[in-house]
PDB file of C-alpha atoms and ligand atoms in Angstrom:
ATOM      1  CA  MET A  34     -13.723 -27.228   0.383  1.00  0.00           C
ATOM      2  CA  SER A  35     -11.938 -30.444  -1.412  1.00  0.00           C
ATOM      3  CA  ALA A  36     -10.336 -29.783  -4.918  1.00  0.00           C
ATOM      4  CA  VAL A  37     -12.511 -31.480  -8.264  1.00  0.00           C
ATOM      5  CA  CYS A  38      -9.535 -33.692  -8.998  1.00  0.00           C
ATOM      6  CA  VAL A  39      -6.063 -35.154  -7.540  1.00  0.00           C
ATOM      7  CA  VAL A  40      -2.663 -35.732  -9.131  1.00  0.00           C
ATOM      8  CA  THR A  41      -1.048 -39.017  -8.791  1.00  0.00           C
ATOM      9  CA  THR A  42       1.432 -40.990 -10.655  1.00  0.00           C
ATOM     10  CA  GLY A  43       1.316 -44.848 -12.286  1.00  0.00           C
ATOM     11  CA  HIS A  44       1.604 -47.841 -10.262  1.00  0.00           C
ATOM     12  CA  ARG A  45       5.433 -48.137 -10.918  1.00  0.00           C
ATOM     13  CA  ALA A  46       6.710 -44.106 -10.947  1.00  0.00           C
ATOM     14  CA  GLY A  47      10.246 -42.963 -10.982  1.00  0.00           C
ATOM     15  CA  ALA A  48      11.806 -39.679 -10.325  1.00  0.00           C
ATOM     16  CA  PRO A  49      10.830 -38.034 -14.106  1.00  0.00           C
ATOM     17  CA  GLU A  50       7.026 -38.876 -13.283  1.00  0.00           C
ATOM     18  CA  LEU A  51       6.992 -37.752 -10.124  1.00  0.00           C
ATOM     19  CA  LYS A  52       8.621 -34.559 -11.525  1.00  0.00           C
ATOM     20  CA  LEU A  53       5.876 -34.103 -14.047  1.00  0.00           C
ATOM     21  CA  ALA A  54       2.678 -34.966 -11.542  1.00  0.00           C
ATOM     22  CA  ALA A  55       4.018 -32.370  -9.059  1.00  0.00           C
ATOM     23  CA  TRP A  56       3.971 -29.565 -11.897  1.00  0.00           C
ATOM     24  CA  PHE A  57       0.538 -30.825 -12.957  1.00  0.00           C
ATOM     25  CA  SER A  58      -0.313 -30.530  -9.448  1.00  0.00           C
ATOM     26  CA  ALA A  59       0.833 -26.899  -8.870  1.00  0.00           C
ATOM     27  CA  ARG A  60      -0.326 -25.724 -12.582  1.00  0.00           C
ATOM     28  CA  LEU A  61      -3.792 -27.191 -11.228  1.00  0.00           C
ATOM     29  CA  GLY A  62      -3.531 -25.792  -7.841  1.00  0.00           C
ATOM     30  CA  VAL A  63      -4.854 -29.438  -6.517  1.00  0.00           C
ATOM     31  CA  PRO A  64      -3.008 -31.449  -4.171  1.00  0.00           C
ATOM     32  CA  LEU A  65      -0.689 -34.587  -5.487  1.00  0.00           C
ATOM     33  CA  VAL A  66      -1.327 -37.702  -3.827  1.00  0.00           C
ATOM     34  CA  PRO A  67       0.524 -41.175  -3.273  1.00  0.00           C
ATOM     35  CA  ARG A  68      -0.617 -43.750  -5.677  1.00  0.00           C
ATOM     36  CA  ALA A  69      -0.077 -46.206  -2.920  1.00  0.00           C
ATOM     37  CA  GLY A  70      -1.514 -49.167  -4.503  1.00  0.00           C
ATOM     38  CA  LEU A  71      -5.396 -47.750  -5.408  1.00  0.00           C
ATOM     39  CA  SER A  72      -7.274 -47.763  -7.967  1.00  0.00           C
ATOM     40  CA  LEU A  73      -8.519 -44.889  -9.582  1.00  0.00           C
ATOM     41  CA  PRO A  74     -12.434 -45.732  -8.114  1.00  0.00           C
ATOM     42  CA  ALA A  75     -10.580 -46.255  -4.991  1.00  0.00           C
ATOM     43  CA  LEU A  76      -8.701 -43.154  -5.333  1.00  0.00           C
ATOM     44  CA  VAL A  77     -11.971 -40.849  -6.361  1.00  0.00           C
ATOM     45  CA  ARG A  78     -13.489 -42.217  -3.293  1.00  0.00           C
ATOM     46  CA  ARG A  79     -10.777 -41.561  -0.776  1.00  0.00           C
ATOM     47  CA  TYR A  80     -10.164 -37.945  -1.540  1.00  0.00           C
ATOM     48  CA  GLY A  81     -13.700 -36.825  -2.444  1.00  0.00           C
ATOM     49  CA  VAL A  82     -12.759 -35.693  -6.513  1.00  0.00           C
ATOM     50  CA  SER A  83     -14.637 -36.480  -9.554  1.00  0.00           C
ATOM     51  CA  GLY A  84     -11.734 -36.917 -12.074  1.00  0.00           C
ATOM     52  CA  VAL A  85      -7.931 -37.929 -11.379  1.00  0.00           C
ATOM     53  CA  LEU A  86      -4.831 -37.046 -13.129  1.00  0.00           C
ATOM     54  CA  VAL A  87      -2.763 -39.892 -13.874  1.00  0.00           C
ATOM     55  CA  VAL A  88       1.171 -39.240 -14.832  1.00  0.00           C
ATOM     56  CA  SER A  89       2.982 -42.364 -15.846  1.00  0.00           C
ATOM     57  CA  ALA A  90       5.780 -43.117 -18.065  1.00  0.00           C
ATOM     58  CA  ARG A  91       3.889 -43.496 -21.190  1.00  0.00           C
ATOM     59  CA  ARG A  92       1.892 -40.280 -20.693  1.00  0.00           C
ATOM     60  CA  ALA A  93      -0.556 -38.230 -18.793  1.00  0.00           C
ATOM     61  CA  SER A  94      -4.126 -38.677 -18.801  1.00  0.00           C
ATOM     62  CA  TYR A  95      -7.053 -37.282 -16.794  1.00  0.00           C
ATOM     63  CA  PHE A  96      -9.645 -40.225 -15.564  1.00  0.00           C
ATOM     64  CA  CYS A  97     -13.278 -39.013 -15.276  1.00  0.00           C
ATOM     65  CA  ASN A  98     -16.778 -41.034 -15.286  1.00  0.00           C
ATOM     66  CA  GLY A  99     -15.034 -43.684 -17.049  1.00  0.00           C
ATOM     67  CA  GLU A 100     -13.651 -41.894 -19.310  1.00  0.00           C
ATOM     68  CA  GLU A 101      -9.518 -41.439 -20.405  1.00  0.00           C
ATOM     69  CA  LEU A 102      -8.613 -38.133 -21.540  1.00  0.00           C
ATOM     70  CA  PHE A 103      -5.111 -37.493 -22.994  1.00  0.00           C
ATOM     71  CA  PHE A 104      -3.030 -35.196 -25.763  1.00  0.00           C
ATOM     72  CA  HIS A 105      -2.797 -36.671 -29.300  1.00  0.00           C
ATOM     73  CA  PRO A 106      -2.385 -34.179 -32.009  1.00  0.00           C
ATOM     74  CA  SER A 107      -4.919 -37.021 -34.003  1.00  0.00           C
ATOM     75  CA  LEU A 108      -6.637 -34.867 -37.250  1.00  0.00           C
ATOM     76  CA  ALA A 109      -4.133 -32.139 -37.222  1.00  0.00           C
ATOM     77  CA  LYS A 110      -1.074 -34.694 -38.566  1.00  0.00           C
ATOM     78  CA  LEU A 111      -3.732 -35.602 -41.447  1.00  0.00           C
ATOM     79  CA  ARG A 112      -4.930 -32.259 -41.805  1.00  0.00           C
ATOM     80  CA  ILE A 113      -1.020 -30.919 -42.798  1.00  0.00           C
ATOM     81  CA  SER A 114      -0.436 -33.837 -44.643  1.00  0.00           C
ATOM     82  CA  GLU A 115      -3.334 -32.540 -46.811  1.00  0.00           C
ATOM     83  CA  ILE A 116      -2.318 -29.245 -46.775  1.00  0.00           C
ATOM     84  CA  LYS A 117       1.145 -30.373 -47.945  1.00  0.00           C
ATOM     85  CA  ALA A 118      -0.628 -32.086 -51.043  1.00  0.00           C
ATOM     86  CA  GLY A 119      -2.592 -29.064 -52.186  1.00  0.00           C
ATOM     87  CA  LYS A 120      -5.577 -30.072 -50.513  1.00  0.00           C
ATOM     88  CA  THR A 121      -8.598 -27.174 -49.120  1.00  0.00           C
ATOM     89  CA  ASP A 122      -8.629 -27.045 -45.171  1.00  0.00           C
ATOM     90  CA  TRP A 123     -11.801 -25.162 -44.777  1.00  0.00           C
ATOM     91  CA  MET A 124     -10.986 -23.862 -41.904  1.00  0.00           C
ATOM     92  CA  ILE A 125      -7.655 -22.291 -42.899  1.00  0.00           C
ATOM     93  CA  LYS A 126      -9.407 -21.355 -46.414  1.00  0.00           C
ATOM     94  CA  ALA A 127     -12.317 -19.620 -43.816  1.00  0.00           C
ATOM     95  CA  MET A 128      -8.932 -17.808 -41.611  1.00  0.00           C
ATOM     96  CA  ALA A 129      -8.023 -16.887 -45.337  1.00  0.00           C
ATOM     97  CA  LEU A 130      -4.486 -17.584 -43.149  1.00  0.00           C
ATOM     98  CA  GLN A 131      -1.095 -16.710 -44.365  1.00  0.00           C
ATOM     99  CA  PRO A 132       2.255 -17.405 -43.505  1.00  0.00           C
ATOM    100  CA  GLY A 133       3.515 -14.510 -40.474  1.00  0.00           C
ATOM    101  CA  ASP A 134      -0.344 -14.333 -38.691  1.00  0.00           C
ATOM    102  CA  TRP A 135      -1.160 -14.074 -35.847  1.00  0.00           C
ATOM    103  CA  VAL A 136      -4.136 -16.672 -35.291  1.00  0.00           C
ATOM    104  CA  LEU A 137      -6.139 -16.309 -31.387  1.00  0.00           C
ATOM    105  CA  ASP A 138      -8.016 -19.765 -31.082  1.00  0.00           C
ATOM    106  CA  CYS A 139     -10.302 -19.059 -28.006  1.00  0.00           C
ATOM    107  CA  THR A 140     -11.751 -22.367 -27.584  1.00  0.00           C
ATOM    108  CA  LEU A 141      -8.396 -24.713 -27.603  1.00  0.00           C
ATOM    109  CA  GLY A 142      -9.611 -27.626 -26.534  1.00  0.00           C
ATOM    110  CA  LEU A 143      -7.040 -30.577 -27.717  1.00  0.00           C
ATOM    111  CA  GLY A 144      -5.682 -27.743 -29.660  1.00  0.00           C
ATOM    112  CA  VAL A 145      -5.835 -29.501 -33.097  1.00  0.00           C
ATOM    113  CA  ASP A 146      -7.208 -26.447 -35.111  1.00  0.00           C
ATOM    114  CA  ALA A 147      -4.499 -24.143 -33.113  1.00  0.00           C
ATOM    115  CA  THR A 148      -1.864 -26.746 -34.445  1.00  0.00           C
ATOM    116  CA  VAL A 149      -3.087 -26.386 -37.783  1.00  0.00           C
ATOM    117  CA  ALA A 150      -3.056 -22.795 -37.994  1.00  0.00           C
ATOM    118  CA  SER A 151       0.346 -22.998 -36.247  1.00  0.00           C
ATOM    119  CA  PHE A 152       1.430 -25.147 -38.953  1.00  0.00           C
ATOM    120  CA  VAL A 153      -0.074 -22.242 -41.857  1.00  0.00           C
ATOM    121  CA  ALA A 154       1.156 -19.292 -40.112  1.00  0.00           C
ATOM    122  CA  GLY A 155       4.761 -20.342 -39.576  1.00  0.00           C
ATOM    123  CA  ASN A 156       7.828 -19.439 -37.525  1.00  0.00           C
ATOM    124  CA  ARG A 157       7.077 -16.213 -38.260  1.00  0.00           C
ATOM    125  CA  GLY A 158       3.469 -16.542 -37.301  1.00  0.00           C
ATOM    126  CA  ARG A 159       1.730 -16.558 -33.527  1.00  0.00           C
ATOM    127  CA  VAL A 160      -0.785 -18.913 -32.155  1.00  0.00           C
ATOM    128  CA  VAL A 161      -2.347 -18.219 -28.766  1.00  0.00           C
ATOM    129  CA  GLY A 162      -4.903 -20.889 -27.889  1.00  0.00           C
ATOM    130  CA  VAL A 163      -7.134 -19.831 -24.724  1.00  0.00           C
ATOM    131  CA  GLU A 164      -8.862 -22.649 -22.818  1.00  0.00           C
ATOM    132  CA  SER A 165     -11.000 -22.259 -19.471  1.00  0.00           C
ATOM    133  CA  SER A 166     -11.090 -25.806 -18.728  1.00  0.00           C
ATOM    134  CA  PRO A 167      -7.898 -25.555 -16.017  1.00  0.00           C
ATOM    135  CA  VAL A 168      -7.620 -29.538 -16.539  1.00  0.00           C
ATOM    136  CA  LEU A 169      -7.657 -29.497 -20.193  1.00  0.00           C
ATOM    137  CA  ALA A 170      -5.399 -26.151 -20.469  1.00  0.00           C
ATOM    138  CA  ALA A 171      -2.698 -28.043 -18.712  1.00  0.00           C
ATOM    139  CA  LEU A 172      -3.103 -31.231 -20.436  1.00  0.00           C
ATOM    140  CA  VAL A 173      -2.749 -29.639 -23.834  1.00  0.00           C
ATOM    141  CA  GLU A 174       0.116 -27.170 -22.763  1.00  0.00           C
ATOM    142  CA  HIS A 175       2.399 -30.045 -21.543  1.00  0.00           C
ATOM    143  CA  GLY A 176       1.133 -32.497 -24.383  1.00  0.00           C
ATOM    144  CA  LEU A 177       1.521 -29.699 -27.890  1.00  0.00           C
ATOM    145  CA  LYS A 178       5.285 -29.366 -25.879  1.00  0.00           C
ATOM    146  CA  THR A 179       6.668 -32.789 -25.329  1.00  0.00           C
ATOM    147  CA  TYR A 180       4.690 -34.767 -27.779  1.00  0.00           C
ATOM    148  CA  SER A 181       6.645 -36.886 -30.424  1.00  0.00           C
ATOM    149  CA  ASP A 182       5.883 -40.496 -31.333  1.00  0.00           C
ATOM    150  CA  HIS A 183       6.346 -40.698 -34.964  1.00  0.00           C
ATOM    151  CA  ALA A 184       5.430 -36.829 -35.454  1.00  0.00           C
ATOM    152  CA  SER A 185       7.375 -34.999 -37.997  1.00  0.00           C
ATOM    153  CA  ARG A 186       9.660 -32.165 -37.410  1.00  0.00           C
ATOM    154  CA  GLU A 187       7.277 -29.594 -38.559  1.00  0.00           C
ATOM    155  CA  LEU A 188       4.269 -31.023 -36.319  1.00  0.00           C
ATOM    156  CA  ILE A 189       6.192 -30.809 -33.577  1.00  0.00           C
ATOM    157  CA  GLU A 190       7.711 -27.138 -33.875  1.00  0.00           C
ATOM    158  CA  ALA A 191       4.096 -26.360 -35.084  1.00  0.00           C
ATOM    159  CA  MET A 192       2.954 -27.850 -31.323  1.00  0.00           C
ATOM    160  CA  ALA A 193       5.210 -26.298 -29.950  1.00  0.00           C
ATOM    161  CA  ARG A 194       4.905 -22.701 -31.090  1.00  0.00           C
ATOM    162  CA  ILE A 195       1.649 -22.448 -29.822  1.00  0.00           C
ATOM    163  CA  GLU A 196       1.299 -20.713 -26.381  1.00  0.00           C
ATOM    164  CA  VAL A 197      -1.476 -22.031 -23.631  1.00  0.00           C
ATOM    165  CA  ILE A 198      -3.507 -19.123 -21.678  1.00  0.00           C
ATOM    166  CA  CYS A 199      -5.568 -20.751 -19.420  1.00  0.00           C
ATOM    167  CA  ALA A 200      -8.824 -17.973 -19.070  1.00  0.00           C
ATOM    168  CA  ASP A 201     -12.631 -17.575 -20.511  1.00  0.00           C
ATOM    169  CA  HIS A 202     -11.680 -16.068 -23.422  1.00  0.00           C
ATOM    170  CA  LEU A 203     -14.424 -13.023 -22.133  1.00  0.00           C
ATOM    171  CA  SER A 204     -12.050 -11.676 -19.775  1.00  0.00           C
ATOM    172  CA  TYR A 205      -8.858 -12.804 -21.771  1.00  0.00           C
ATOM    173  CA  LEU A 206     -10.137 -11.058 -25.232  1.00  0.00           C
ATOM    174  CA  LYS A 207     -11.299  -7.454 -22.622  1.00  0.00           C
ATOM    175  CA  GLU A 208      -7.755  -7.355 -21.669  1.00  0.00           C
ATOM    176  CA  LEU A 209      -6.276  -7.158 -25.185  1.00  0.00           C
ATOM    177  CA  PRO A 210      -5.355  -4.127 -27.378  1.00  0.00           C
ATOM    178  CA  ALA A 211      -7.525  -3.689 -30.512  1.00  0.00           C
ATOM    179  CA  GLU A 212      -6.295  -5.545 -33.765  1.00  0.00           C
ATOM    180  CA  SER A 213      -3.810  -7.075 -32.017  1.00  0.00           C
ATOM    181  CA  PHE A 214      -4.498 -10.708 -33.839  1.00  0.00           C
ATOM    182  CA  ASP A 215      -5.436 -11.241 -37.647  1.00  0.00           C
ATOM    183  CA  VAL A 216      -7.637 -13.933 -36.985  1.00  0.00           C
ATOM    184  CA  VAL A 217      -9.939 -14.516 -33.931  1.00  0.00           C
ATOM    185  CA  TYR A 218     -11.193 -18.226 -33.907  1.00  0.00           C
ATOM    186  CA  PHE A 219     -13.940 -19.864 -31.908  1.00  0.00           C
ATOM    187  CA  ASP A 220     -14.981 -23.471 -31.926  1.00  0.00           C
ATOM    188  CA  PRO A 221     -17.237 -23.756 -28.641  1.00  0.00           C
ATOM    189  CA  MET A 222     -18.829 -27.078 -27.943  1.00  0.00           C
ATOM    190  CA  PHE A 223     -21.918 -27.560 -30.736  1.00  0.00           C
ATOM    191  CA  ARG A 224     -25.048 -26.907 -29.684  1.00  0.00           C
ATOM    192  CA  LYS A 225     -25.909 -30.375 -31.198  1.00  0.00           C
ATOM    193  CA  PRO A 226     -23.214 -33.035 -30.774  1.00  0.00           C
ATOM    194  CA  LEU A 227     -22.854 -34.621 -33.712  1.00  0.00           C
ATOM    195  CA  PRO A 228     -23.162 -38.749 -32.777  1.00  0.00           C
ATOM    196  CA  LYS A 229     -19.951 -40.007 -33.871  1.00  0.00           C
ATOM    197  CA  SER A 230     -17.670 -37.463 -32.576  1.00  0.00           C
ATOM    198  CA  ALA A 231     -15.216 -39.801 -30.436  1.00  0.00           C
ATOM    199  CA  ALA A 232     -12.545 -37.445 -30.517  1.00  0.00           C
ATOM    200  CA  ILE A 233     -14.888 -34.764 -28.618  1.00  0.00           C
ATOM    201  CA  ASN A 234     -16.615 -37.841 -26.154  1.00  0.00           C
ATOM    202  CA  PRO A 235     -13.721 -37.977 -23.661  1.00  0.00           C
ATOM    203  CA  LEU A 236     -13.153 -34.274 -23.976  1.00  0.00           C
ATOM    204  CA  ARG A 237     -17.512 -33.570 -22.534  1.00  0.00           C
ATOM    205  CA  PHE A 238     -16.261 -34.185 -18.824  1.00  0.00           C
ATOM    206  CA  VAL A 239     -14.141 -31.553 -18.626  1.00  0.00           C
ATOM    207  CA  ALA A 240     -14.902 -29.040 -21.183  1.00  0.00           C
ATOM    208  CA  ASN A 241     -17.073 -25.435 -20.768  1.00  0.00           C
ATOM    209  CA  PRO A 242     -20.176 -26.176 -22.625  1.00  0.00           C
ATOM    210  CA  ALA A 243     -21.361 -22.963 -22.774  1.00  0.00           C
ATOM    211  CA  PRO A 244     -22.672 -21.111 -25.719  1.00  0.00           C
ATOM    212  CA  LEU A 245     -20.481 -18.199 -27.400  1.00  0.00           C
ATOM    213  CA  SER A 246     -21.827 -14.936 -26.089  1.00  0.00           C
ATOM    214  CA  VAL A 247     -22.429 -12.259 -28.394  1.00  0.00           C
ATOM    215  CA  GLN A 248     -20.435 -10.168 -26.288  1.00  0.00           C
ATOM    216  CA  ALA A 249     -17.397 -12.495 -26.997  1.00  0.00           C
ATOM    217  CA  VAL A 250     -17.857 -11.668 -30.471  1.00  0.00           C
ATOM    218  CA  GLN A 251     -17.792  -7.761 -30.027  1.00  0.00           C
ATOM    219  CA  GLU A 252     -14.818  -8.343 -28.142  1.00  0.00           C
ATOM    220  CA  ALA A 253     -13.003 -10.609 -30.863  1.00  0.00           C
ATOM    221  CA  LEU A 254     -14.046  -8.302 -33.360  1.00  0.00           C
ATOM    222  CA  ARG A 255     -12.469  -5.162 -31.786  1.00  0.00           C
ATOM    223  CA  VAL A 256      -9.449  -7.848 -31.437  1.00  0.00           C
ATOM    224  CA  ALA A 257      -9.038  -9.158 -35.149  1.00  0.00           C
ATOM    225  CA  ARG A 258      -7.110  -6.490 -37.632  1.00  0.00           C
ATOM    226  CA  ARG A 259      -8.820  -9.419 -40.243  1.00  0.00           C
ATOM    227  CA  ARG A 260     -11.785 -11.718 -39.262  1.00  0.00           C
ATOM    228  CA  VAL A 261     -13.646 -13.529 -36.903  1.00  0.00           C
ATOM    229  CA  VAL A 262     -14.174 -17.244 -37.569  1.00  0.00           C
ATOM    230  CA  MET A 263     -16.405 -19.744 -35.720  1.00  0.00           C
ATOM    231  CA  LYS A 264     -16.909 -23.112 -36.645  1.00  0.00           C
ATOM    232  CA  GLU A 265     -20.221 -25.166 -35.647  1.00  0.00           C
ATOM    233  CA  THR A 266     -22.647 -27.449 -37.538  1.00  0.00           C
ATOM    234  CA  ARG A 267     -23.537 -26.721 -40.780  1.00  0.00           C
ATOM    235  CA  ASP A 268     -27.802 -25.991 -40.174  1.00  0.00           C
ATOM    236  CA  SER A 269     -26.811 -24.280 -36.575  1.00  0.00           C
ATOM    237  CA  GLY A 270     -28.673 -21.219 -35.751  1.00  0.00           C
ATOM    238  CA  GLU A 271     -25.749 -20.134 -33.730  1.00  0.00           C
ATOM    239  CA  PHE A 272     -24.563 -18.345 -37.231  1.00  0.00           C
ATOM    240  CA  SER A 273     -27.302 -15.871 -37.726  1.00  0.00           C
ATOM    241  CA  ARG A 274     -27.794 -15.403 -33.829  1.00  0.00           C
ATOM    242  CA  LEU A 275     -24.274 -14.238 -33.550  1.00  0.00           C
ATOM    243  CA  GLY A 276     -24.099 -12.217 -37.052  1.00  0.00           C
ATOM    244  CA  PHE A 277     -22.188 -14.988 -38.987  1.00  0.00           C
ATOM    245  CA  THR A 278     -23.412 -14.187 -42.439  1.00  0.00           C
ATOM    246  CA  ARG A 279     -20.804 -15.728 -44.193  1.00  0.00           C
ATOM    247  CA  ILE A 280     -20.834 -19.485 -44.267  1.00  0.00           C
ATOM    248  CA  GLU A 281     -17.958 -21.499 -45.958  1.00  0.00           C
ATOM    249  CA  GLY A 282     -17.124 -25.392 -45.903  1.00  0.00           C
ATOM    250  CA  GLY A 283     -16.855 -28.672 -47.794  1.00  0.00           C
ATOM    251  CA  LYS A 284     -20.123 -29.846 -49.584  1.00  0.00           C
ATOM    252  CA  PHE A 285     -20.849 -33.329 -47.267  1.00  0.00           C
ATOM    253  CA  SER A 286     -18.966 -31.900 -44.575  1.00  0.00           C
ATOM    254  CA  PRO A 287     -21.292 -31.669 -41.504  1.00  0.00           C
ATOM    255  CA  VAL A 288     -19.441 -28.487 -40.267  1.00  0.00           C
ATOM    256  CA  ALA A 289     -18.902 -25.158 -41.162  1.00  0.00           C
ATOM    257  CA  TYR A 290     -16.886 -21.948 -40.982  1.00  0.00           C
ATOM    258  CA  GLY A 291     -18.579 -18.710 -40.008  1.00  0.00           C
ATOM    259  CA  ILE A 292     -16.748 -15.740 -41.332  1.00  0.00           C
ATOM    260  CA  ILE A 293     -17.067 -11.883 -40.163  1.00  0.00           C
ATOM    261  CA  LYS A 294     -14.499  -9.790 -41.862  1.00  0.00           C
ATOM    262  CA  LYS A 295     -13.867  -6.429 -40.221  1.00  0.00           C
ATOM    263  CA  ARG A 296     -14.576  -3.337 -42.268  1.00  0.00           C
ATOM    264  CA  GLY A 297     -11.930  -1.660 -43.531  1.00  0.00           C
ATOM    265  CA  GLY A 298      -9.838  -4.878 -43.347  1.00  0.00           C
ATOM    266  CA  ASN A 299      -8.021  -6.255 -46.366  1.00  0.00           C
ATOM    267  CA  GLY A 300      -9.080 -10.008 -46.036  1.00  0.00           C
TER     268      GLY A 300
HETATM  269  C1  SAM B 638     -14.954 -28.600 -29.652  1.00  0.00           C
HETATM  270  S1  SAM B 638     -13.633 -27.632 -28.089  1.00  0.00           S
HETATM  271  C2  SAM B 638     -12.393 -27.389 -29.292  1.00  0.00           C
HETATM  272  C3  SAM B 638     -11.653 -28.373 -30.269  1.00  0.00           C
HETATM  273  C4  SAM B 638     -11.112 -27.387 -30.727  1.00  0.00           C
HETATM  274  N1  SAM B 638     -11.017 -26.236 -31.253  1.00  0.00           N
HETATM  275  C5  SAM B 638      -9.435 -28.646 -31.389  1.00  0.00           C
HETATM  276  O1  SAM B 638      -9.203 -28.341 -32.246  1.00  0.00           O
HETATM  277  O2  SAM B 638      -8.856 -29.452 -30.588  1.00  0.00           O
HETATM  278  C6  SAM B 638     -14.328 -26.622 -27.076  1.00  0.00           C
HETATM  279  C7  SAM B 638     -13.232 -26.107 -26.624  1.00  0.00           C
HETATM  280  O3  SAM B 638     -13.606 -24.807 -25.870  1.00  0.00           O
HETATM  281  C8  SAM B 638     -13.736 -24.587 -24.603  1.00  0.00           C
HETATM  282  N2  SAM B 638     -13.931 -23.445 -24.285  1.00  0.00           N
HETATM  283  C9  SAM B 638     -15.764 -23.363 -24.220  1.00  0.00           C
HETATM  284  N3  SAM B 638     -16.186 -22.493 -23.693  1.00  0.00           N
HETATM  285  C10 SAM B 638     -14.415 -21.399 -23.301  1.00  0.00           C
HETATM  286  C11 SAM B 638     -14.938 -20.194 -23.279  1.00  0.00           C
HETATM  287  N4  SAM B 638     -15.302 -18.948 -22.624  1.00  0.00           N
HETATM  288  N5  SAM B 638     -13.222 -19.315 -22.804  1.00  0.00           N
HETATM  289  C12 SAM B 638     -12.197 -20.730 -22.976  1.00  0.00           C
HETATM  290  N6  SAM B 638     -12.391 -21.763 -23.511  1.00  0.00           N
HETATM  291  C13 SAM B 638     -13.694 -21.977 -23.884  1.00  0.00           C
HETATM  292  C14 SAM B 638     -14.179 -25.795 -23.979  1.00  0.00           C
HETATM  293  O4  SAM B 638     -13.482 -25.911 -22.535  1.00  0.00           O
HETATM  294  C15 SAM B 638     -13.703 -27.018 -24.830  1.00  0.00           C
HETATM  295  O5  SAM B 638     -12.300 -27.427 -24.586  1.00  0.00           O
END
């Protein structure tokens, strides 16, 4: 069976790039192939794959269908400075997140929400991010541990604390003991994508597009001590389909957060 992708390096690779490329290759269980002066389309043709993960001195990126996907904390930086300035972050509010809390992010994606949650939960808290796309999980696991460009110490530490698990969230949830996380969070790919979501665009080629299942929400309710939160577009029918009766969000924001509080939970 041919691999979905191959790993290679930039045209002028040194020992550090080769070492990291070998790590990605082992992590993904796909071949590490020589760049051999070839263009990315030529590599795609030669190995019959849909994408190529390239490790260069600058960064590690996944190229697929003309899009480049790489780790970047993007909006997490801004959201953390707004939280520090006392502004409301609607996800944090929906989670009622406090320092020391444990959060299970079942749809890690690029790790933006997880980074903001990790900042608020702090070094006494714990954030575990589950991502079913192996390429994304590997890129984000590496990015969260190594990103440092113009980043503050608290951002670097918040990212580094996140534990990345590559798995389907339903299988992972089933393995967890009851009430083992304060908050379980879902941000599945929106049923109706927002037109201007440039940050999500490169993600579409690797992301799991499946709708959130009722079973996953039930398992999340077992695993959560306090609440289960889901992000979707404001008028999405997913909230009622999945039993999220309480919905919060910014007045002018196209997205909102559905909340299911645990009966008897204190928040
Ligand atoms: C909209 S993105 C999440 C973005 C993320 N909240 C962030 O801040 O970067 C949804 C992610 O959930 C992942 N996903 C969807 N279904 C999943 C499942 N069953 N198990 C694990 N991850 C899943 C997708 O692959 C995608 O990366």
